[in-house]
Amino acid sequence: PPPLQSPMLVPGGGACEMAISVALAEKSKSVSGALQWPYKAAGIAFEVIPRTLAQNCGCDVVRIVTELRAKHASARAETGGVVSWGIDGNKGVISDMRALGIWEPLVVKQQTVKTAVEMTSMLLRIDDIVSGMQRKGPAKQTRAEPAGGEENE
């Protein structure tokens, strides 16, 4: 088998995603005006993974995600960013993913984020094109009109 190109691992259980979410929320506070909204929106989007894990293990989703966010925010302030708290899918509780030995490859996380950003960019470009077309006015009708100018029933 070929050697690993990047053997680095990150904590699983939604820990990595929640850490990114908390960091983006912090960053949004240092930005003023409308520029803070992309940070907030991306932070909320990263919480989808922990939220989905909480739903799948049948625990109280709002409570567990709120606790996880708070734990990450306080641990981030104490440790300077090293946080590995995530959701133990077997028990439905917040646990230290390092202690449980739950790890995920860093390259998978990186590729997932890159793909999500590329897709979002593409959707925004498409939205710009569509809204630009709407501003120019109605386009020529490309659909064939029924004979006699009436709708067929």
mmCIF file of C-alpha atoms in Angstrom:
data_model
loop_
_atom_site.group_PDB
_atom_site.id
_atom_site.type_symbol
_atom_site.label_atom_id
_atom_site.label_comp_id
_atom_site.label_asym_id
_atom_site.label_seq_id
_atom_site.Cartn_x
_atom_site.Cartn_y
_atom_site.Cartn_z
ATOM 1 C CA PRO A 1 0.000 0.000 0.000
ATOM 2 C CA PRO A 2 1.161 3.561 -0.694
ATOM 3 C CA PRO A 3 2.417 5.584 2.279
ATOM 4 C CA LEU A 4 0.066 8.045 3.912
ATOM 5 C CA GLN A 5 0.461 11.452 2.362
ATOM 6 C CA SER A 6 -0.871 13.247 5.429
ATOM 7 C CA PRO A 7 -1.136 11.100 8.547
ATOM 8 C CA MET A 8 -2.519 13.935 10.697
ATOM 9 C CA LEU A 9 -5.731 13.352 12.647
ATOM 10 C CA VAL A 10 -8.297 15.624 14.287
ATOM 11 C CA PRO A 11 -10.773 14.784 17.058
ATOM 12 C CA GLY A 12 -14.060 13.307 15.814
ATOM 13 C CA GLY A 13 -17.551 13.459 17.246
ATOM 14 C CA GLY A 14 -18.162 16.944 15.876
ATOM 15 C CA ALA A 15 -15.326 18.402 17.972
ATOM 16 C CA CYS A 16 -13.462 19.812 14.994
ATOM 17 C CA GLU A 17 -16.590 21.376 13.494
ATOM 18 C CA MET A 18 -17.651 22.931 16.798
ATOM 19 C CA ALA A 19 -14.145 24.323 17.335
ATOM 20 C CA ILE A 20 -14.308 25.979 13.902
ATOM 21 C CA SER A 21 -17.827 27.262 14.635
ATOM 22 C CA VAL A 22 -16.769 28.844 17.938
ATOM 23 C CA ALA A 23 -13.673 30.396 16.327
ATOM 24 C CA LEU A 24 -15.785 31.910 13.537
ATOM 25 C CA ALA A 25 -18.297 33.288 16.057
ATOM 26 C CA GLU A 26 -15.418 34.911 17.963
ATOM 27 C CA LYS A 27 -13.996 36.355 14.754
ATOM 28 C CA SER A 28 -17.400 37.803 13.810
ATOM 29 C CA LYS A 29 -17.335 39.887 16.988
ATOM 30 C CA SER A 30 -14.137 41.609 15.849
ATOM 31 C CA VAL A 31 -15.628 42.559 12.473
ATOM 32 C CA SER A 32 -18.122 45.384 12.141
ATOM 33 C CA GLY A 33 -21.152 45.872 9.964
ATOM 34 C CA ALA A 34 -22.303 43.516 7.270
ATOM 35 C CA LEU A 35 -18.866 41.876 7.043
ATOM 36 C CA GLN A 36 -19.563 39.936 10.234
ATOM 37 C CA TRP A 37 -22.486 38.004 8.699
ATOM 38 C CA PRO A 38 -20.448 35.595 6.566
ATOM 39 C CA TYR A 39 -18.500 34.562 9.679
ATOM 40 C CA LYS A 40 -21.698 34.004 11.643
ATOM 41 C CA ALA A 41 -23.369 32.095 8.806
ATOM 42 C CA ALA A 42 -20.362 29.825 8.267
ATOM 43 C CA GLY A 43 -20.154 29.219 12.028
ATOM 44 C CA ILE A 44 -23.794 28.163 12.126
ATOM 45 C CA ALA A 45 -23.240 25.896 9.109
ATOM 46 C CA PHE A 46 -20.376 24.084 10.847
ATOM 47 C CA GLU A 47 -22.714 23.183 13.708
ATOM 48 C CA VAL A 48 -24.677 20.898 11.373
ATOM 49 C CA ILE A 49 -22.329 17.975 12.062
ATOM 50 C CA PRO A 50 -22.588 18.053 15.880
ATOM 51 C CA ARG A 51 -26.339 18.680 15.586
ATOM 52 C CA THR A 52 -26.743 15.672 13.282
ATOM 53 C CA LEU A 53 -24.695 13.476 15.618
ATOM 54 C CA ALA A 54 -26.900 14.556 18.529
ATOM 55 C CA GLN A 55 -30.064 13.783 16.547
ATOM 56 C CA ASN A 56 -28.764 10.377 15.500
ATOM 57 C CA CYS A 57 -27.982 9.280 19.050
ATOM 58 C CA GLY A 58 -31.406 10.382 20.300
ATOM 59 C CA CYS A 59 -30.383 12.967 22.866
ATOM 60 C CA ASP A 60 -31.844 16.433 23.472
ATOM 61 C CA VAL A 61 -30.305 18.203 20.465
ATOM 62 C CA VAL A 62 -30.674 21.809 21.624
ATOM 63 C CA ARG A 63 -29.288 21.068 25.093
ATOM 64 C CA ILE A 64 -26.333 18.976 23.923
ATOM 65 C CA VAL A 65 -25.283 21.378 21.130
ATOM 66 C CA THR A 66 -25.590 24.373 23.473
ATOM 67 C CA GLU A 67 -23.500 22.596 26.122
ATOM 68 C CA LEU A 68 -20.910 21.593 23.528
ATOM 69 C CA ARG A 69 -20.681 25.181 22.220
ATOM 70 C CA ALA A 70 -20.258 26.526 25.772
ATOM 71 C CA LYS A 71 -17.645 23.890 26.600
ATOM 72 C CA HIS A 72 -15.676 24.784 23.473
ATOM 73 C CA ALA A 73 -15.893 28.519 24.157
ATOM 74 C CA SER A 74 -14.667 28.175 27.751
ATOM 75 C CA ALA A 75 -11.985 25.588 26.923
ATOM 76 C CA ARG A 76 -10.775 27.716 24.010
ATOM 77 C CA ALA A 77 -10.296 30.664 26.356
ATOM 78 C CA GLU A 78 -8.428 28.468 28.877
ATOM 79 C CA THR A 79 -6.228 26.445 26.509
ATOM 80 C CA GLY A 80 -5.750 28.906 23.670
ATOM 81 C CA GLY A 81 -7.618 26.858 21.107
ATOM 82 C CA VAL A 82 -6.872 23.189 21.845
ATOM 83 C CA VAL A 83 -10.317 21.657 22.295
ATOM 84 C CA SER A 84 -11.372 18.051 21.716
ATOM 85 C CA TRP A 85 -14.845 17.896 23.232
ATOM 86 C CA GLY A 86 -17.351 16.150 20.993
ATOM 87 C CA ILE A 87 -20.479 14.003 21.103
ATOM 88 C CA ASP A 88 -20.184 10.372 22.136
ATOM 89 C CA GLY A 89 -22.678 8.833 19.742
ATOM 90 C CA ASN A 90 -23.001 5.649 21.804
ATOM 91 C CA LYS A 91 -24.034 7.355 25.032
ATOM 92 C CA GLY A 92 -25.388 10.678 23.783
ATOM 93 C CA VAL A 93 -23.127 12.731 26.058
ATOM 94 C CA ILE A 94 -20.309 15.222 25.588
ATOM 95 C CA SER A 95 -16.937 13.548 25.972
ATOM 96 C CA ASP A 96 -13.264 14.191 25.326
ATOM 97 C CA MET A 97 -12.664 12.615 21.920
ATOM 98 C CA ARG A 98 -8.943 12.216 22.654
ATOM 99 C CA ALA A 99 -9.740 10.128 25.725
ATOM 100 C CA LEU A 100 -12.209 8.002 23.737
ATOM 101 C CA GLY A 101 -9.771 7.612 20.848
ATOM 102 C CA ILE A 102 -12.186 9.005 18.252
ATOM 103 C CA TRP A 103 -10.163 10.530 15.439
ATOM 104 C CA GLU A 104 -10.758 11.536 11.842
ATOM 105 C CA PRO A 105 -8.226 12.209 9.056
ATOM 106 C CA LEU A 106 -7.390 15.883 8.642
ATOM 107 C CA VAL A 107 -7.317 15.597 4.836
ATOM 108 C CA VAL A 108 -10.965 14.468 4.837
ATOM 109 C CA LYS A 109 -11.982 17.508 6.898
ATOM 110 C CA GLN A 110 -9.959 19.843 4.687
ATOM 111 C CA GLN A 111 -11.486 18.450 1.505
ATOM 112 C CA THR A 112 -14.995 18.635 2.956
ATOM 113 C CA VAL A 113 -14.553 22.311 3.829
ATOM 114 C CA LYS A 114 -13.015 23.119 0.435
ATOM 115 C CA THR A 115 -15.885 21.405 -1.374
ATOM 116 C CA ALA A 116 -18.490 23.202 0.757
ATOM 117 C CA VAL A 117 -16.894 26.588 0.074
ATOM 118 C CA GLU A 118 -16.679 25.871 -3.667
ATOM 119 C CA MET A 119 -20.341 24.806 -3.788
ATOM 120 C CA THR A 120 -21.432 27.885 -1.857
ATOM 121 C CA SER A 121 -19.435 30.086 -4.206
ATOM 122 C CA MET A 122 -21.033 28.443 -7.216
ATOM 123 C CA LEU A 123 -24.541 28.895 -5.778
ATOM 124 C CA LEU A 124 -23.855 32.570 -5.087
ATOM 125 C CA ARG A 125 -22.587 33.051 -8.645
ATOM 126 C CA ILE A 126 -25.706 31.405 -10.036
ATOM 127 C CA ASP A 127 -27.840 33.615 -7.783
ATOM 128 C CA ASP A 128 -26.006 36.714 -9.060
ATOM 129 C CA ILE A 129 -26.649 35.643 -12.655
ATOM 130 C CA VAL A 130 -30.346 34.973 -12.048
ATOM 131 C CA SER A 131 -30.919 38.215 -10.145
ATOM 132 C CA GLY A 132 -29.027 40.102 -12.870
ATOM 133 C CA MET A 133 -31.345 38.638 -15.478
ATOM 134 C CA GLN A 134 -34.399 39.666 -13.450
ATOM 135 C CA ARG A 135 -33.169 43.259 -13.185
ATOM 136 C CA LYS A 136 -32.845 43.546 -16.971
ATOM 137 C CA GLY A 137 -36.533 42.826 -17.366
ATOM 138 C CA PRO A 138 -38.499 39.967 -18.780
ATOM 139 C CA ALA A 139 -36.599 37.860 -21.267
ATOM 140 C CA LYS A 140 -38.084 36.813 -24.560
ATOM 141 C CA GLN A 141 -40.417 33.947 -24.053
ATOM 142 C CA THR A 142 -38.766 30.728 -25.184
ATOM 143 C CA ARG A 143 -41.723 28.428 -24.606
ATOM 144 C CA ALA A 144 -43.904 27.755 -27.644
ATOM 145 C CA GLU A 145 -47.328 29.367 -27.344
ATOM 146 C CA PRO A 146 -50.340 27.093 -27.841
ATOM 147 C CA ALA A 147 -52.257 27.486 -31.069
ATOM 148 C CA GLY A 148 -54.882 30.205 -30.868
ATOM 149 C CA GLY A 149 -53.124 31.994 -27.955
ATOM 150 C CA GLU A 150 -55.005 30.022 -25.305
ATOM 151 C CA GLU A 151 -53.776 27.556 -22.759
ATOM 152 C CA ASN A 152 -54.575 23.932 -23.522
ATOM 153 C CA GLU A 153 -56.793 22.319 -20.921
#
